[in-house]
C-alpha positions as a Markdown table, in Angstrom:
| # | Residue | x | y | z |
|---|---|---|---|---|
| 1 | Met | 29.2 | -34.6 | 27.6 |
| 2 | Ala | 32.2 | -35.4 | 29.6 |
| 3 | Gly | 31.8 | -38.4 | 31.9 |
| 4 | Arg | 28.9 | -39.8 | 30.0 |
| 5 | Thr | 29.3 | -43.0 | 28.1 |
| 6 | Arg | 27.0 | -44.3 | 25.4 |
| 7 | Lys | 25.9 | -47.9 | 25.6 |
| 8 | Trp | 24.7 | -49.2 | 22.3 |
| 9 | Leu | 21.9 | -51.8 | 22.4 |
| 10 | Trp | 21.3 | -51.1 | 26.1 |
| 11 | Arg | 17.8 | -52.3 | 25.9 |
| 12 | Trp | 18.8 | -55.9 | 25.1 |
| 13 | Arg | 21.6 | -56.2 | 27.7 |
| 14 | Gly | 21.1 | -58.1 | 30.9 |
| 15 | Asn | 20.0 | -56.0 | 33.8 |
| 16 | Pro | 18.4 | -57.0 | 37.1 |
| 17 | Leu | 16.0 | -54.1 | 36.8 |
| 18 | Arg | 14.9 | -55.0 | 33.2 |
| 19 | Arg | 11.3 | -56.1 | 33.0 |
| 20 | Arg | 9.5 | -58.2 | 30.3 |
| 21 | Glu | 7.8 | -54.9 | 29.1 |
| 22 | Asp | 11.3 | -53.4 | 28.6 |
| 23 | Val | 12.3 | -56.3 | 26.3 |
| 24 | Leu | 9.0 | -56.1 | 24.4 |
| 25 | Glu | 9.5 | -52.4 | 23.9 |
| 26 | Ala | 13.1 | -53.0 | 22.9 |
| 27 | Trp | 11.8 | -55.1 | 20.0 |
| 28 | Leu | 8.7 | -53.1 | 19.3 |
| 29 | Val | 10.6 | -49.8 | 18.5 |
| 30 | Pro | 12.8 | -51.2 | 15.7 |
| 31 | Ala | 10.0 | -53.4 | 14.4 |
| 32 | Val | 7.8 | -50.3 | 13.9 |
| 33 | Trp | 10.6 | -48.4 | 12.1 |
| 34 | Val | 11.3 | -51.3 | 9.8 |
| 35 | Leu | 7.6 | -51.6 | 9.0 |
| 36 | Val | 7.4 | -47.9 | 8.4 |
| 37 | Ala | 10.5 | -48.0 | 6.1 |
| 38 | Val | 9.8 | -51.2 | 4.2 |
| 39 | Gly | 6.0 | -51.3 | 4.4 |
| 40 | Gly | 5.7 | -47.6 | 3.4 |
| 41 | Thr | 8.1 | -48.1 | 0.5 |
| 42 | Val | 6.3 | -51.2 | -0.8 |
| 43 | Ala | 2.8 | -49.5 | -0.3 |
| 44 | Gly | 4.0 | -46.5 | -2.2 |
| 45 | Val | 5.6 | -48.4 | -5.1 |
| 46 | Val | 2.6 | -50.7 | -5.5 |
| 47 | Thr | 0.1 | -47.8 | -5.4 |
| 48 | Ala | 2.1 | -45.8 | -7.9 |
| 49 | Ala | 2.4 | -48.7 | -10.2 |
| 50 | Gly | -1.3 | -49.5 | -10.0 |
| 51 | Ala | -2.3 | -45.9 | -10.6 |
| 52 | Asp | 0.1 | -45.6 | -13.5 |
| 53 | Gly | -1.5 | -48.7 | -15.0 |
| 54 | Val | -5.0 | -47.2 | -14.7 |
| 55 | Phe | -3.8 | -44.0 | -16.4 |
| 56 | Ala | -2.2 | -46.0 | -19.2 |
| 57 | Arg | -5.4 | -47.9 | -19.8 |
| 58 | Gln | -7.3 | -44.6 | -19.9 |
| 59 | Arg | -4.9 | -43.2 | -22.5 |
| 60 | Ala | -5.3 | -46.4 | -24.6 |
| 61 | Gly | -9.1 | -46.6 | -24.3 |
| 62 | Arg | -9.9 | -43.0 | -25.1 |
| 63 | Thr | -9.7 | -41.4 | -28.6 |
| 64 | Pro | -9.8 | -37.8 | -29.6 |
| 65 | Val | -12.6 | -36.7 | -31.9 |
| 66 | Thr | -13.5 | -33.4 | -33.6 |
| 67 | Ala | -17.0 | -32.3 | -32.7 |
| 68 | Val | -19.1 | -29.4 | -34.2 |
| 69 | Leu | -20.5 | -26.8 | -31.8 |
| 70 | Leu | -24.3 | -26.6 | -32.3 |
| 71 | Ala | -24.9 | -23.3 | -30.5 |
| 72 | Asp | -23.0 | -20.1 | -29.6 |
| 73 | Thr | -21.3 | -20.1 | -26.2 |
| 74 | Pro | -21.4 | -17.0 | -23.9 |
| 75 | Arg | -18.4 | -14.8 | -23.7 |
| 76 | Ala | -15.7 | -15.6 | -21.1 |
| 77 | Thr | -16.0 | -13.9 | -17.7 |
| 78 | Ala | -13.6 | -13.5 | -14.9 |
| 79 | His | -15.0 | -16.6 | -13.3 |
| 80 | Ser | -15.8 | -18.8 | -16.3 |
| 81 | Phe | -13.6 | -19.6 | -19.3 |
| 82 | Arg | -15.6 | -22.6 | -20.3 |
| 83 | Ser | -19.3 | -23.3 | -20.7 |
| 84 | Leu | -21.6 | -26.2 | -21.4 |
| 85 | Ala | -22.8 | -26.3 | -25.0 |
| 86 | Pro | -24.4 | -28.9 | -27.3 |
| 87 | Val | -22.0 | -30.6 | -29.7 |
| 88 | Arg | -22.3 | -33.2 | -32.5 |
| 89 | Trp | -19.6 | -35.9 | -33.4 |
| 90 | Thr | -19.3 | -39.2 | -35.2 |
| 91 | Ala | -18.8 | -42.3 | -33.0 |
| 92 | Pro | -16.5 | -45.1 | -34.0 |
| 93 | Asp | -19.4 | -47.2 | -35.3 |
| 94 | Gly | -20.3 | -44.4 | -37.7 |
| 95 | Ser | -23.4 | -43.1 | -35.9 |
| 96 | Val | -23.8 | -39.4 | -35.3 |
| 97 | Arg | -24.1 | -38.4 | -31.7 |
| 98 | Thr | -25.1 | -35.2 | -29.9 |
| 99 | Asp | -24.6 | -34.3 | -26.2 |
| 100 | Lys | -23.4 | -31.4 | -24.1 |
| 101 | Ala | -19.8 | -30.8 | -23.4 |
| 102 | Leu | -17.6 | -28.1 | -21.7 |
| 103 | Val | -16.1 | -26.0 | -24.4 |
| 104 | Glu | -14.2 | -22.7 | -24.5 |
| 105 | Ser | -16.5 | -19.7 | -24.0 |
| 106 | Gly | -17.0 | -17.2 | -26.8 |
| 107 | Arg | -17.2 | -19.8 | -29.6 |
| 108 | Arg | -19.7 | -19.6 | -32.5 |
| 109 | Ala | -22.0 | -22.4 | -33.6 |
| 110 | Gly | -20.4 | -24.5 | -36.3 |
| 111 | Ala | -16.9 | -24.2 | -34.8 |
| 112 | Glu | -14.9 | -27.4 | -34.4 |
| 113 | Val | -13.9 | -28.4 | -30.9 |
| 114 | Gly | -11.7 | -31.3 | -29.8 |
| 115 | Leu | -13.2 | -33.8 | -27.4 |
| 116 | Trp | -12.5 | -37.3 | -26.2 |
| 117 | Thr | -14.6 | -40.5 | -26.4 |
| 118 | Asp | -14.5 | -44.0 | -25.0 |
| 119 | Ala | -14.7 | -47.2 | -27.0 |
| 120 | Glu | -18.5 | -46.9 | -27.2 |
| 121 | Gly | -18.3 | -43.4 | -28.6 |
| 122 | Asp | -19.5 | -41.6 | -25.4 |
| 123 | Leu | -17.9 | -38.4 | -24.3 |
| 124 | Val | -15.4 | -38.7 | -21.5 |
| 125 | Thr | -12.7 | -36.5 | -20.0 |
| 126 | Ala | -9.3 | -36.2 | -21.6 |
| 127 | Pro | -6.9 | -38.8 | -20.3 |
| 128 | Pro | -4.0 | -37.5 | -18.3 |
| 129 | Ser | -0.7 | -37.0 | -20.2 |
| 130 | Arg | 2.2 | -39.2 | -19.3 |
| 131 | Thr | 3.7 | -36.4 | -17.3 |
| 132 | Glu | 0.4 | -35.7 | -15.4 |
| 133 | Ala | 0.0 | -39.4 | -14.8 |
| 134 | Ser | 3.5 | -39.8 | -13.5 |
| 135 | Val | 3.0 | -36.9 | -11.1 |
| 136 | Glu | -0.4 | -38.1 | -9.9 |
| 137 | Ser | 0.9 | -41.7 | -9.5 |
| 138 | Gly | 3.8 | -40.4 | -7.5 |
| 139 | Leu | 1.5 | -38.3 | -5.3 |
| 140 | Leu | -0.8 | -41.3 | -4.7 |
| 141 | Gly | 2.2 | -43.5 | -3.9 |
| 142 | Ala | 3.5 | -41.0 | -1.4 |
| 143 | Ala | 0.1 | -40.6 | 0.2 |
| 144 | Ser | -0.3 | -44.4 | 0.6 |
| 145 | Ala | 3.2 | -44.7 | 2.0 |
| 146 | Ala | 2.4 | -41.9 | 4.5 |
| 147 | Ala | -0.9 | -43.5 | 5.4 |
| 148 | Leu | 0.6 | -46.9 | 6.0 |
| 149 | Ser | 3.4 | -45.3 | 8.0 |
| 150 | Gly | 1.0 | -43.3 | 10.1 |
| 151 | Val | -1.1 | -46.4 | 10.9 |
| 152 | Val | 2.0 | -48.5 | 11.8 |
| 153 | Phe | 3.4 | -45.6 | 13.9 |
| 154 | Gly | 0.1 | -45.1 | 15.6 |
| 155 | Ala | -0.3 | -48.8 | 16.4 |
| 156 | Gly | 3.3 | -48.8 | 17.8 |
| 157 | Ser | 2.5 | -45.8 | 20.0 |
| 158 | Val | -0.7 | -47.5 | 21.3 |
| 159 | Leu | 1.3 | -50.6 | 22.1 |
| 160 | Arg | 4.1 | -48.6 | 23.9 |
| 161 | Arg | 1.5 | -46.7 | 25.9 |
| 162 | Gly | 0.0 | -50.1 | 27.0 |
| 163 | Leu | 3.5 | -51.2 | 28.0 |
| 164 | Asp | 4.0 | -48.0 | 30.0 |
| 165 | Arg | 0.7 | -48.5 | 31.8 |
| 166 | Arg | 1.8 | -52.0 | 32.8 |
| 167 | Arg | 5.1 | -50.8 | 34.0 |
| 168 | Leu | 3.5 | -48.1 | 36.1 |
| 169 | Ala | 1.1 | -50.6 | 37.6 |
| 170 | Gln | 3.9 | -52.9 | 38.5 |
| 171 | Trp | 5.9 | -50.0 | 40.0 |
| 172 | Gly | 2.8 | -49.1 | 42.0 |
| 173 | Glu | 2.5 | -52.6 | 43.3 |
| 174 | Glu | 6.1 | -52.8 | 44.2 |
| 175 | Trp | 6.0 | -49.4 | 46.0 |
| 176 | Val | 3.1 | -50.7 | 48.1 |
| 177 | Met | 5.4 | -53.5 | 49.3 |
| 178 | Val | 8.6 | -51.4 | 49.7 |
| 179 | Gly | 7.2 | -48.1 | 50.8 |
| 180 | Pro | 6.1 | -49.1 | 54.3 |
| 181 | Arg | 9.6 | -50.5 | 55.1 |
| 182 | Trp | 11.1 | -47.1 | 54.6 |
| 183 | Gly | 8.7 | -45.5 | 57.0 |
| 184 | His | 9.1 | -41.8 | 58.0 |
| 185 | Arg | 12.7 | -41.8 | 59.0 |
| 186 | Thr | 14.4 | -38.5 | 58.5 |
| 187 | Gly | 17.8 | -39.1 | 59.7 |
């Protein structure tokens, strides 16, 4: 690397060969990176906070109930450890309800199983634990940050490609003017 000097901020320095497209690109590149860094971070944090709020509302709005299994379930197989079976439980309003739910295979009728209900007493899936919700919120936040960053980076690439096309077109026009002056002189 001997003999080579670095020139910081070379894109913004005055230069007789600098074109308008060069200046636009000089501002476009850092703008894209700032948007990727700041926008991606904001999108990730907002998405993670929103998802965490949804999971918290699910935990608050669902209650565990003990239901009674109304029929035997088939034995577990290598591919199925749970099976759909009829169950009965008491809703928050005191009414007795029956429905089908996924329960462990190999259980006998009359066995008690733990299920989750919503505010109306209908069966719902178990809410995610705090740890599961944190992990899923983090993954959703990271995915939204990556998605926004990809869109910004892609848009920046498209804009840079357009600037390159304009530069090439200008170089072509200038070559048409300068090329004939050079002629076919070989020395």
